[in-house]
XYZ file of C-alpha atoms in Angstrom:
704
model
C 124.469 -33.089 91.883
C 123.155 -34.574 88.501
C 119.441 -34.891 87.968
C 118.076 -38.477 87.762
C 116.747 -39.835 84.321
C 113.409 -40.676 85.812
C 112.777 -37.048 86.665
C 113.602 -35.985 83.173
C 111.202 -38.480 81.690
C 108.417 -37.279 83.998
C 108.922 -33.647 82.812
C 108.286 -34.500 79.153
C 104.853 -33.340 77.737
C 102.410 -36.178 76.863
C 101.671 -36.824 73.135
C 98.413 -35.253 71.683
C 95.898 -37.294 69.550
C 92.531 -36.402 67.805
C 89.769 -38.615 66.355
C 90.574 -37.610 62.757
C 94.274 -38.454 63.348
C 93.280 -41.803 64.571
C 91.144 -42.544 61.510
C 93.871 -41.460 59.138
C 96.350 -43.706 60.960
C 94.093 -46.710 60.608
C 93.428 -45.990 56.903
C 97.303 -45.672 56.313
C 97.854 -48.912 58.252
C 95.187 -50.640 56.136
C 96.766 -49.445 52.932
C 100.296 -50.393 53.974
C 99.159 -53.836 54.991
C 97.286 -54.190 51.632
C 100.415 -53.088 49.743
C 102.638 -55.495 51.682
C 100.154 -58.279 51.070
C 99.882 -57.658 47.340
C 103.730 -57.417 47.129
C 103.883 -60.730 49.069
C 101.293 -62.328 46.761
C 102.997 -61.132 43.661
C 106.348 -62.381 44.892
C 104.742 -65.785 45.674
C 103.224 -66.070 42.242
C 106.365 -65.045 40.566
C 108.335 -67.527 42.642
C 105.861 -70.212 41.738
C 106.063 -69.472 38.088
C 109.839 -69.649 38.211
C 109.639 -73.002 39.839
C 107.406 -74.343 36.941
C 109.026 -76.365 34.470
C 109.504 -74.909 30.974
C 106.557 -76.793 29.514
C 104.263 -75.594 32.252
C 105.264 -72.010 31.704
C 104.641 -72.311 28.069
C 101.158 -73.798 28.685
C 100.288 -70.889 30.982
C 101.563 -68.232 28.555
C 99.470 -69.898 25.824
C 96.436 -69.774 27.974
C 97.003 -66.138 28.779
C 97.306 -65.446 25.137
C 94.154 -67.288 24.322
C 92.092 -65.441 26.920
C 93.533 -62.188 25.873
C 92.692 -62.970 22.263
C 89.160 -63.918 23.191
C 88.753 -60.625 25.154
C 90.148 -58.602 22.226
C 87.860 -60.492 19.914
C 84.743 -59.922 21.959
C 85.657 -56.404 22.302
C 85.146 -55.875 18.520
C 81.813 -54.589 17.658
C 81.303 -56.808 14.604
C 79.512 -59.930 15.773
C 78.290 -61.093 12.395
C 79.955 -64.447 13.165
C 77.441 -65.016 15.954
C 74.358 -64.461 13.889
C 73.523 -68.185 13.418
C 74.087 -69.032 17.103
C 72.012 -66.117 18.262
C 69.139 -66.952 15.798
C 69.272 -70.552 16.857
C 68.958 -69.667 20.541
C 65.990 -67.323 19.688
C 64.330 -69.879 17.594
C 64.407 -72.424 20.457
C 62.961 -69.790 22.836
C 60.177 -68.681 20.561
C 59.387 -72.112 19.054
C 59.481 -70.731 15.459
C 62.261 -69.970 12.884
C 64.347 -66.905 13.481
C 67.083 -65.422 11.322
C 69.228 -62.312 11.138
C 69.831 -61.076 7.601
C 71.609 -57.848 8.579
C 74.421 -57.101 10.834
C 74.973 -57.901 14.427
C 76.861 -55.319 16.419
C 77.741 -55.701 20.117
C 79.657 -53.513 22.648
C 80.317 -55.589 25.732
C 82.964 -53.871 27.716
C 81.144 -50.699 28.789
C 79.206 -49.455 31.805
C 76.203 -49.508 29.388
C 76.550 -52.709 27.096
C 74.690 -52.377 23.949
C 73.712 -54.458 20.857
C 72.223 -53.633 17.530
C 70.537 -56.210 15.260
C 69.543 -55.461 11.622
C 67.184 -57.496 9.400
C 65.531 -59.586 12.138
C 62.975 -62.029 10.707
C 60.687 -64.095 12.970
C 58.748 -66.754 11.028
C 55.355 -68.296 11.593
C 54.709 -71.566 13.483
C 54.109 -74.501 11.149
C 50.307 -74.499 11.544
C 50.085 -70.814 10.436
C 52.370 -70.769 7.338
C 49.739 -71.610 4.767
C 47.133 -69.261 6.148
C 49.632 -66.353 6.281
C 50.834 -67.016 2.648
C 54.496 -67.341 3.791
C 54.581 -63.862 5.459
C 56.665 -63.565 8.587
C 55.188 -62.978 11.986
C 57.679 -60.018 12.338
C 60.035 -58.230 9.921
C 62.134 -55.637 11.863
C 64.586 -53.408 10.147
C 66.718 -52.574 13.267
C 66.632 -53.240 17.017
C 69.075 -51.288 19.176
C 69.245 -52.013 22.907
C 71.370 -50.638 25.774
C 71.516 -52.038 29.276
C 72.887 -51.008 32.740
C 75.959 -52.884 33.644
C 75.738 -53.111 37.361
C 72.266 -54.650 37.776
C 73.273 -57.568 35.626
C 75.689 -58.759 38.326
C 72.651 -59.358 40.594
C 70.676 -61.018 37.997
C 68.474 -58.059 37.025
C 68.073 -56.536 33.507
C 67.447 -52.819 33.147
C 67.324 -51.394 29.587
C 68.418 -47.755 29.361
C 67.227 -47.652 25.696
C 65.225 -49.823 23.404
C 64.643 -48.630 19.863
C 62.757 -50.599 17.223
C 62.853 -49.186 13.722
C 60.227 -49.970 11.019
C 58.768 -53.158 12.484
C 56.067 -54.949 10.443
C 54.044 -57.405 12.653
C 51.455 -59.947 11.250
C 49.368 -61.501 14.091
C 47.109 -64.439 13.126
C 44.653 -66.544 15.054
C 42.763 -69.493 13.401
C 39.229 -70.694 14.055
C 40.372 -72.975 16.906
C 41.914 -70.088 18.814
C 45.561 -70.915 18.147
C 47.544 -67.592 18.014
C 50.934 -67.097 16.428
C 51.775 -64.569 19.166
C 51.581 -67.456 21.751
C 55.324 -68.309 22.086
C 54.833 -71.113 24.545
C 55.338 -74.771 23.707
C 51.632 -75.423 24.141
C 52.102 -76.544 27.773
C 51.327 -73.258 29.390
C 49.387 -70.666 27.440
C 48.165 -67.066 27.935
C 51.032 -65.763 30.159
C 50.990 -62.077 30.297
C 53.821 -60.126 28.671
C 56.548 -59.159 31.012
C 59.444 -57.064 29.796
C 62.289 -55.650 31.778
C 62.247 -51.972 32.826
C 62.799 -49.708 29.767
C 63.895 -46.057 30.485
C 63.766 -44.982 26.877
C 61.440 -46.950 24.571
C 61.195 -45.844 20.895
C 59.236 -47.283 18.029
C 59.609 -45.694 14.631
C 57.249 -46.359 11.729
C 55.603 -49.485 13.210
C 52.882 -51.408 11.159
C 50.598 -53.981 12.819
C 48.157 -56.335 11.058
C 45.842 -58.610 13.101
C 43.601 -61.272 11.509
C 41.554 -63.506 13.821
C 39.249 -66.101 12.169
C 37.850 -66.946 15.650
C 36.741 -63.356 16.338
C 36.076 -62.305 12.811
C 38.683 -59.558 13.133
C 40.721 -57.871 10.468
C 42.890 -54.844 11.709
C 45.688 -52.694 10.327
C 47.260 -50.064 12.340
C 50.337 -48.121 13.049
C 52.516 -48.197 16.328
C 54.704 -45.458 17.620
C 56.610 -44.476 20.631
C 58.527 -41.313 19.964
C 58.663 -37.629 20.775
C 55.549 -35.752 19.753
C 56.074 -32.553 17.873
C 56.304 -29.587 20.172
C 55.669 -31.679 23.410
C 59.168 -32.427 24.251
C 57.871 -35.605 25.937
C 57.822 -39.233 24.796
C 54.524 -41.072 24.491
C 53.207 -44.424 23.241
C 50.446 -44.886 20.680
C 48.599 -47.570 18.694
C 46.044 -46.443 16.214
C 44.405 -48.124 13.262
C 41.235 -49.495 11.694
C 39.802 -52.502 10.050
C 36.804 -54.730 10.386
C 35.237 -56.927 13.257
C 32.669 -59.422 12.284
C 32.192 -57.508 8.932
C 31.593 -54.232 10.729
C 33.848 -51.167 11.046
C 36.519 -51.561 13.718
C 38.657 -48.612 15.014
C 41.236 -48.432 17.766
C 43.132 -45.589 19.380
C 45.414 -46.308 22.307
C 47.770 -43.807 23.879
C 50.110 -43.949 26.811
C 51.881 -41.532 29.061
C 55.463 -40.433 28.712
C 57.990 -43.382 28.390
C 61.142 -41.466 29.085
C 62.719 -42.660 32.286
C 59.729 -44.723 33.273
C 60.141 -46.345 36.767
C 58.792 -49.675 37.712
C 57.601 -48.405 41.114
C 55.380 -45.731 39.340
C 52.208 -46.973 37.539
C 52.123 -46.131 33.882
C 48.839 -44.483 32.669
C 47.113 -45.249 29.322
C 43.891 -44.501 27.475
C 42.122 -46.587 24.910
C 39.054 -46.222 22.684
C 37.692 -49.058 20.571
C 34.729 -49.025 18.203
C 33.431 -52.115 16.614
C 30.081 -51.661 14.697
C 27.736 -50.278 17.372
C 29.911 -51.476 20.263
C 32.092 -48.663 21.839
C 34.571 -49.300 24.549
C 36.646 -46.779 26.455
C 39.295 -47.528 29.135
C 41.412 -45.269 31.289
C 43.824 -47.259 33.289
C 47.293 -48.004 34.521
C 50.002 -50.594 34.183
C 50.889 -51.052 37.860
C 54.510 -52.104 37.083
C 55.397 -50.610 33.670
C 56.340 -53.240 30.956
C 54.668 -55.964 33.047
C 51.231 -56.324 31.422
C 50.262 -58.837 34.104
C 49.360 -56.057 36.580
C 46.836 -53.646 35.008
C 43.797 -51.845 36.387
C 41.350 -49.170 35.209
C 37.850 -48.030 34.644
C 36.201 -49.441 31.521
C 32.995 -48.235 29.977
C 31.246 -50.130 27.205
C 27.952 -49.646 25.295
C 26.369 -51.285 22.348
C 23.233 -52.972 20.815
C 23.892 -56.527 22.105
C 26.011 -57.706 24.951
C 26.769 -60.983 23.033
C 28.828 -58.917 20.551
C 31.449 -58.372 23.264
C 32.641 -62.011 22.361
C 34.502 -60.548 19.480
C 36.521 -58.287 21.730
C 36.755 -60.324 24.987
C 36.360 -64.001 23.956
C 33.613 -64.300 26.699
C 30.252 -65.988 25.766
C 27.602 -63.564 26.935
C 23.789 -63.651 26.461
C 21.856 -61.808 23.877
C 20.436 -58.597 25.249
C 18.788 -55.349 24.112
C 20.905 -52.210 24.034
C 23.257 -51.712 27.123
C 25.657 -49.284 28.746
C 27.835 -50.604 31.541
C 30.811 -49.203 33.517
C 33.187 -51.383 35.779
C 36.410 -51.290 37.567
C 38.695 -53.950 35.819
C 41.843 -55.333 37.386
C 44.273 -57.851 35.863
C 46.412 -59.905 38.139
C 48.509 -62.084 36.040
C 45.872 -64.336 34.455
C 42.909 -63.391 36.604
C 40.709 -60.531 35.741
C 38.468 -58.974 38.306
C 35.448 -56.990 37.075
C 34.193 -55.079 40.157
C 31.641 -52.322 40.816
C 29.657 -53.120 37.743
C 26.944 -50.534 37.146
C 24.778 -49.903 34.176
C 21.574 -50.690 32.294
C 20.526 -53.405 29.886
C 17.430 -52.418 28.037
C 15.089 -51.187 30.703
C 16.740 -52.969 33.540
C 19.525 -51.847 35.850
C 22.515 -54.136 36.501
C 25.090 -54.223 39.249
C 27.536 -56.763 40.763
C 30.988 -58.298 40.272
C 32.555 -60.861 38.055
C 35.925 -62.650 37.754
C 37.501 -64.230 34.733
C 40.251 -66.895 35.482
C 42.348 -67.880 32.373
C 45.020 -69.998 34.301
C 43.653 -73.221 32.651
C 45.613 -72.964 29.345
C 44.009 -69.594 28.698
C 40.410 -70.999 28.825
C 38.088 -68.479 30.474
C 36.279 -69.382 33.620
C 33.653 -66.704 34.436
C 32.334 -66.520 37.993
C 30.385 -63.868 39.994
C 27.009 -62.415 41.134
C 24.791 -60.006 39.225
C 21.602 -58.321 40.397
C 19.021 -55.912 39.309
C 16.929 -53.677 41.444
C 14.202 -53.637 38.705
C 14.103 -56.107 35.903
C 11.989 -55.232 32.787
C 10.569 -58.584 31.856
C 10.917 -57.894 28.167
C 14.642 -57.824 28.565
C 14.542 -61.400 30.056
C 13.018 -62.604 26.830
C 16.146 -61.499 24.895
C 18.085 -64.009 26.884
C 16.465 -66.765 24.951
C 16.482 -64.880 21.597
C 12.915 -63.444 21.787
C 12.434 -60.129 19.829
C 9.558 -57.740 19.285
C 8.192 -60.012 16.476
C 7.789 -62.840 19.079
C 5.603 -60.836 21.588
C 1.990 -62.212 21.853
C -0.780 -60.039 20.446
C -4.278 -59.716 21.876
C -6.421 -62.804 21.243
C -9.101 -62.498 18.664
C -12.556 -63.961 18.380
C -13.169 -65.580 15.033
C -15.814 -67.947 13.769
C -13.396 -70.237 12.235
C -9.920 -69.658 13.781
C -7.073 -70.142 11.277
C -3.387 -70.476 11.883
C -1.306 -67.218 11.597
C 1.796 -67.719 9.494
C 5.133 -65.975 9.772
C 5.066 -65.436 13.635
C 7.089 -67.013 16.395
C 6.182 -67.209 19.966
C 9.031 -69.617 20.673
C 12.282 -67.786 19.919
C 14.437 -69.269 17.151
C 17.728 -67.348 17.772
C 20.492 -70.071 17.570
C 22.779 -70.728 20.328
C 26.446 -70.559 19.158
C 27.727 -73.870 20.060
C 31.405 -73.133 19.448
C 31.263 -70.175 21.818
C 29.607 -72.204 24.447
C 32.291 -74.824 24.270
C 35.067 -72.156 24.414
C 34.578 -71.172 28.179
C 33.243 -72.166 31.513
C 31.092 -70.137 33.853
C 29.321 -70.179 37.152
C 27.200 -67.036 37.754
C 24.118 -66.237 39.783
C 21.641 -63.476 38.812
C 18.754 -62.118 40.889
C 16.151 -59.509 40.240
C 14.751 -57.885 43.412
C 11.710 -56.691 41.617
C 10.191 -57.017 38.111
C 8.461 -54.667 35.671
C 5.951 -57.298 34.390
C 3.777 -57.312 31.329
C 0.049 -57.678 31.412
C -1.134 -60.906 32.866
C 2.418 -61.981 33.786
C 2.754 -60.678 37.354
C 6.243 -61.647 38.230
C 7.671 -60.282 41.424
C 11.181 -61.640 41.685
C 13.609 -63.726 39.433
C 16.537 -65.903 40.371
C 18.753 -67.673 38.023
C 21.843 -69.867 38.445
C 24.017 -70.354 35.408
C 26.595 -73.235 35.298
C 28.618 -73.826 32.112
C 31.116 -76.659 31.986
C 32.795 -77.573 28.674
C 29.655 -77.273 26.616
C 27.175 -78.303 29.181
C 24.990 -75.393 30.241
C 22.765 -75.785 33.330
C 20.251 -73.251 34.530
C 19.707 -74.203 38.228
C 17.802 -72.686 39.828
C 15.278 -71.176 37.630
C 13.064 -69.465 40.128
C 10.194 -67.029 39.241
C 8.119 -65.620 42.050
C 4.512 -64.348 41.530
C 2.301 -62.388 44.002
C 1.342 -65.933 45.059
C 3.007 -68.984 43.774
C 6.365 -69.853 42.278
C 7.616 -71.316 39.002
C 10.771 -73.308 39.752
C 12.905 -75.787 37.875
C 15.988 -76.599 35.955
C 17.195 -76.666 32.300
C 20.064 -78.610 30.778
C 21.541 -77.636 27.421
C 24.150 -80.167 26.345
C 26.243 -78.750 23.479
C 29.150 -81.238 23.921
C 28.154 -83.466 21.075
C 27.406 -82.573 17.380
C 23.673 -82.574 18.078
C 22.518 -80.343 20.925
C 20.363 -82.037 23.568
C 18.083 -80.125 25.901
C 15.880 -81.032 28.809
C 13.577 -78.847 30.940
C 11.816 -79.662 34.192
C 9.532 -76.869 35.574
C 6.855 -76.866 38.352
C 4.329 -74.091 39.006
C 2.882 -74.252 42.435
C 0.289 -72.144 44.201
C -0.182 -69.527 41.581
C -3.482 -67.506 41.501
C -5.291 -68.254 38.236
C -6.903 -64.704 38.288
C -3.418 -63.178 37.969
C -3.123 -64.545 34.512
C -6.528 -63.759 33.184
C -7.723 -60.354 32.153
C -10.684 -58.757 33.999
C -14.114 -58.866 32.417
C -16.356 -56.004 33.353
C -13.973 -54.733 35.812
C -13.874 -57.955 37.940
C -12.089 -61.279 37.960
C -14.056 -63.828 35.944
C -12.160 -66.832 37.336
C -10.473 -67.547 40.575
C -8.532 -70.473 41.900
C -5.147 -71.944 42.479
C -3.072 -72.959 39.325
C -0.551 -75.623 39.440
C 1.381 -77.177 36.539
C 4.293 -79.422 35.621
C 6.293 -79.486 32.472
C 8.934 -82.219 31.673
C 10.331 -82.201 28.167
C 13.467 -83.146 26.217
C 14.415 -82.130 22.655
C 17.199 -81.524 20.317
C 18.257 -78.306 18.458
C 20.185 -75.054 19.076
C 17.268 -72.686 19.589
C 14.161 -72.750 21.785
C 11.945 -73.248 18.756
C 14.057 -76.121 17.306
C 14.145 -77.883 20.624
C 10.339 -77.580 20.923
C 9.869 -78.862 17.360
C 11.524 -82.207 18.490
C 10.205 -82.291 21.934
C 9.064 -85.296 23.816
C 7.610 -85.333 27.304
C 4.336 -84.249 29.120
C 2.553 -81.122 30.338
C 0.037 -81.115 33.006
C -2.064 -78.118 34.305
C -4.418 -78.503 37.158
C -6.861 -76.241 39.050
C -7.877 -78.134 42.269
C -10.760 -75.732 42.908
C -12.062 -72.235 42.737
C -14.734 -69.837 41.543
C -15.958 -68.812 38.031
C -18.487 -66.272 37.057
C -21.661 -68.333 36.408
C -22.360 -66.446 33.162
C -19.054 -67.631 31.621
C -19.591 -71.142 32.915
C -23.170 -71.198 31.258
C -21.699 -69.872 28.050
C -19.169 -72.760 27.974
C -22.215 -74.902 27.860
C -23.576 -72.577 25.087
C -26.815 -71.873 27.074
C -28.165 -69.330 24.791
C -30.905 -68.096 27.218
C -29.350 -67.919 30.619
C -25.738 -67.429 29.655
C -26.283 -64.495 27.358
C -28.794 -62.970 29.723
C -26.413 -63.113 32.627
C -23.382 -61.804 30.559
C -25.392 -58.948 28.958
C -26.748 -57.971 32.326
C -23.121 -58.101 33.845
C -24.264 -60.524 36.510
C -21.324 -61.337 38.704
C -22.895 -64.249 40.491
C -20.157 -66.967 40.959
C -20.264 -70.708 40.874
C -17.761 -73.213 42.182
C -15.122 -74.729 40.047
C -14.946 -78.300 41.327
C -11.763 -79.228 39.534
C -9.999 -78.656 36.193
C -7.237 -80.598 34.373
C -5.430 -80.241 30.958
C -3.047 -83.126 30.335
C -0.965 -83.323 27.208
C 1.538 -85.846 25.881
C 4.390 -84.392 23.772
C 5.739 -86.460 21.036
C 8.171 -85.151 18.301
C 6.937 -81.506 18.819
C 3.162 -82.411 18.917
C 1.235 -81.715 22.089
C -1.736 -84.101 22.061
C -4.481 -83.588 24.617
C -4.961 -86.783 26.651
C -7.526 -85.362 29.113
C -9.116 -81.946 29.328
C -11.958 -81.410 31.797
C -13.361 -78.347 33.440
C -16.049 -79.086 35.987
C -18.242 -76.474 37.627
C -21.411 -76.743 39.682
C -23.536 -75.737 36.674
C -21.408 -76.938 33.551
C -18.886 -79.665 32.750
C -16.601 -79.061 29.858
C -14.530 -81.735 28.107
C -11.925 -81.048 25.524
C -9.645 -82.604 22.886
C -7.131 -81.431 20.328
C -3.503 -80.619 19.853
C -0.848 -77.890 19.768
C 1.804 -78.144 17.111
C 5.027 -76.762 18.397
C 6.663 -76.842 14.924
C 4.419 -74.350 13.332
C 2.893 -73.172 16.694
C -0.731 -73.759 15.538
C -3.517 -74.486 17.983
C -6.499 -76.761 17.434
C -8.503 -77.412 20.498
C -12.146 -78.087 20.911
C -14.065 -77.591 24.220
C -17.507 -79.052 24.423
C -19.692 -78.151 27.502
C -22.866 -79.742 28.952
C -25.088 -78.147 31.636
C -25.987 -80.139 34.668
C -29.512 -78.774 34.914
C -32.444 -78.327 32.569
C -32.022 -75.469 30.040
C -34.834 -74.448 27.778
C -32.589 -73.572 24.943
C -29.120 -74.822 24.310
C -27.053 -74.475 21.212
C -25.046 -77.641 20.611
C -21.917 -75.700 19.316
C -18.526 -76.497 20.803
C -16.032 -73.715 21.557
C -13.026 -73.853 19.127
C -9.570 -72.426 20.104
C -7.430 -71.984 17.024
C -4.963 -69.752 15.405
C -1.355 -69.193 16.590
C 0.151 -69.781 20.001
C 1.206 -66.111 19.939
C -2.329 -64.876 19.377
C -4.959 -67.648 19.904
C -8.411 -67.076 18.531
C -11.628 -68.272 20.086
C -14.776 -69.089 18.066
C -17.848 -71.482 17.865
C -17.963 -74.526 15.662
C -20.649 -73.573 13.177
C -21.163 -77.111 11.762
C -22.830 -78.377 14.942
C -25.020 -75.364 15.197
C -26.030 -75.483 11.559
C -26.881 -79.148 11.854
C -29.036 -78.456 14.937
C -30.794 -75.570 13.143
C -31.367 -77.806 10.161
C -33.132 -80.407 12.289
C -35.329 -77.559 13.815
C -36.356 -76.387 10.227
C -37.021 -79.884 8.990
C -39.325 -80.702 11.838
C -40.674 -77.180 12.116
C -40.046 -77.319 15.916
C -37.650 -75.937 18.608
C -37.126 -79.423 20.141
C -33.565 -79.794 18.845
C -32.693 -76.769 20.979
C -34.119 -78.094 24.059
C -31.532 -79.689 26.344
C -32.336 -83.171 27.454
C -28.604 -84.291 27.779
C -27.270 -83.549 31.225
C -23.657 -83.729 32.334
C -22.558 -85.581 35.466
C -20.033 -84.396 37.991
C -16.529 -85.305 37.016
C -14.701 -87.507 39.400
C -12.398 -84.956 40.802
C -10.651 -87.446 43.006
C -9.619 -89.368 39.887
C -8.677 -86.088 38.107
C -6.415 -84.979 40.900
C -4.894 -88.500 41.110
C -4.126 -88.334 37.464
C -2.532 -84.910 37.854
C -0.440 -86.065 40.793
C 0.730 -89.099 38.846
C 1.983 -86.666 36.172
C 4.020 -84.908 38.785
C 1.743 -81.769 38.984
C 1.066 -80.139 42.436
C -2.592 -80.594 43.431
C -2.874 -78.435 46.576
C -6.028 -76.373 46.717
C -4.369 -73.371 48.255
C -1.246 -71.419 47.448
C 1.763 -71.525 49.829
C 1.237 -67.841 50.643
C -2.448 -68.299 51.611
C -1.650 -71.086 54.077
C 0.193 -68.667 56.372
């Protein structure tokens, strides 16, 4: 009996399979299909070509030959034929003439395409050619560059090597701030330099010359980026010297290894700059190497005057005494953040934060807040140009006070108008406490500084005393050829005794002191503006107390006044009111009304203060209000210089009085028969109020 076929099939063993075998099968199938597809495509193309007419086949063959010829041509390293085209493209991008006097060699068909340019000349912009005497911005012997191929296909350029041999660079900036290294078309300036990643950066025998008429800088230095002897590592360096504002200028900048620098790893650098007595050191990082728009570091700077930093930074800063400051500086594109400021200026500490924004065509805009825990008031004087020679001396007593020549109470340091016009600012400063000078008991200071295209506004100006405040604003308009200035200040509720030295260990005069100053003038210094000033100044004491001995002496009561003073009598009398009202015209302060009225004596005055030569000529004449046996009719004279006024007695009246006594052989000329009447204090206060001066009899602090 024959076995059935079905039984035989069931007895056969099943086929075996593994994952690896399955993968191999799929790969073989994919390759077979690709081969078959390519064969079909080739057959189709060939069939199509055979169906073309003879002239079509000829055109196609010619095209293939042309493309092949172009590829063969481009594969040749000698590209001298392309020098005019490459130079023209570079000239259009840089906005100045460019030419290639040497060879141009290019290797395109490589996994690392490369190019070498010899004899590269980059000329000056039109406006700089005369000033640079026909010298090029850059003369470069050779530039060799090699790039990675694959990143190019995704629009990214990575340079495996950039070598620059014997570059000579001449950088020039005119008085208006135009710079030949600004390659923009003028529409968008001050963009930070951004280079592609460079894995191997070499500079051999580089020379750099910088001339800035705006900053007063002349610098010559050498640039290198190469292997240091014995180090086996590559580093960058810029070193040289010259002059800055006619003072010695030295720079030494070094960077870390450049070999195989990665854009994801910050690049470290150190820099030291010395310009005269200004020294700057920086230890920082380029956050993304070859992109100078992202930089941070710690900067330390010291010098004799903060204003001198203009030559290094382009920032208009105030005049100061010697300083030392440290800060964290960060650059983010065209914004510079200056944080964690810490240091000292003169005898004052300084801390805070600033920001410099240069996005507006490179024009700096400085903003921020600064503060001092303790301000030395002498340092504040430097802000306005005051020096040691300006400080007041102790007043002297002289019979005939004369003006002192060669001194200045009002600072004559000139404001640099060009600097003020070159930047904008909005900065607030506050001193939490003040180291005051004698008879100037400041407690706190607050200043707001706003600079807008040459218009400098100080608002607020706020000085706090133990009691009372001096507040106001100042406008300095440097936008036109002639600088215009205006000041409006108001003193309210100050204690008169805080500004007067003690006599015999006690306060000779007490009361509330109020004042108002409104003045305009022209000139680029405090003294120049005061010399042309117009306006008014009013000082008022609504009431108070005065030592009676001093009041009697103002009436020149030879018997009672001298007796009380010599016996150190501290008996007080009331001050009913006091007013000093001046009109200011062309730098001359002319007294309109001076009155000082007490219960025992009334004093009236006249005279002037010349703000041009700072001479003082005031005469105070007092009359007692009661009978005095002997009274010398000799007015008190205040003369000399504003910085050190002198007090004396007018001898002419006393001599005349004495002459009469001799002539008549009697003491009658010394017997007082002319009594003073009380001043109309209501009218006096009304006059002061009309001039804008506060007239309150108590200080704000004493009311609470």
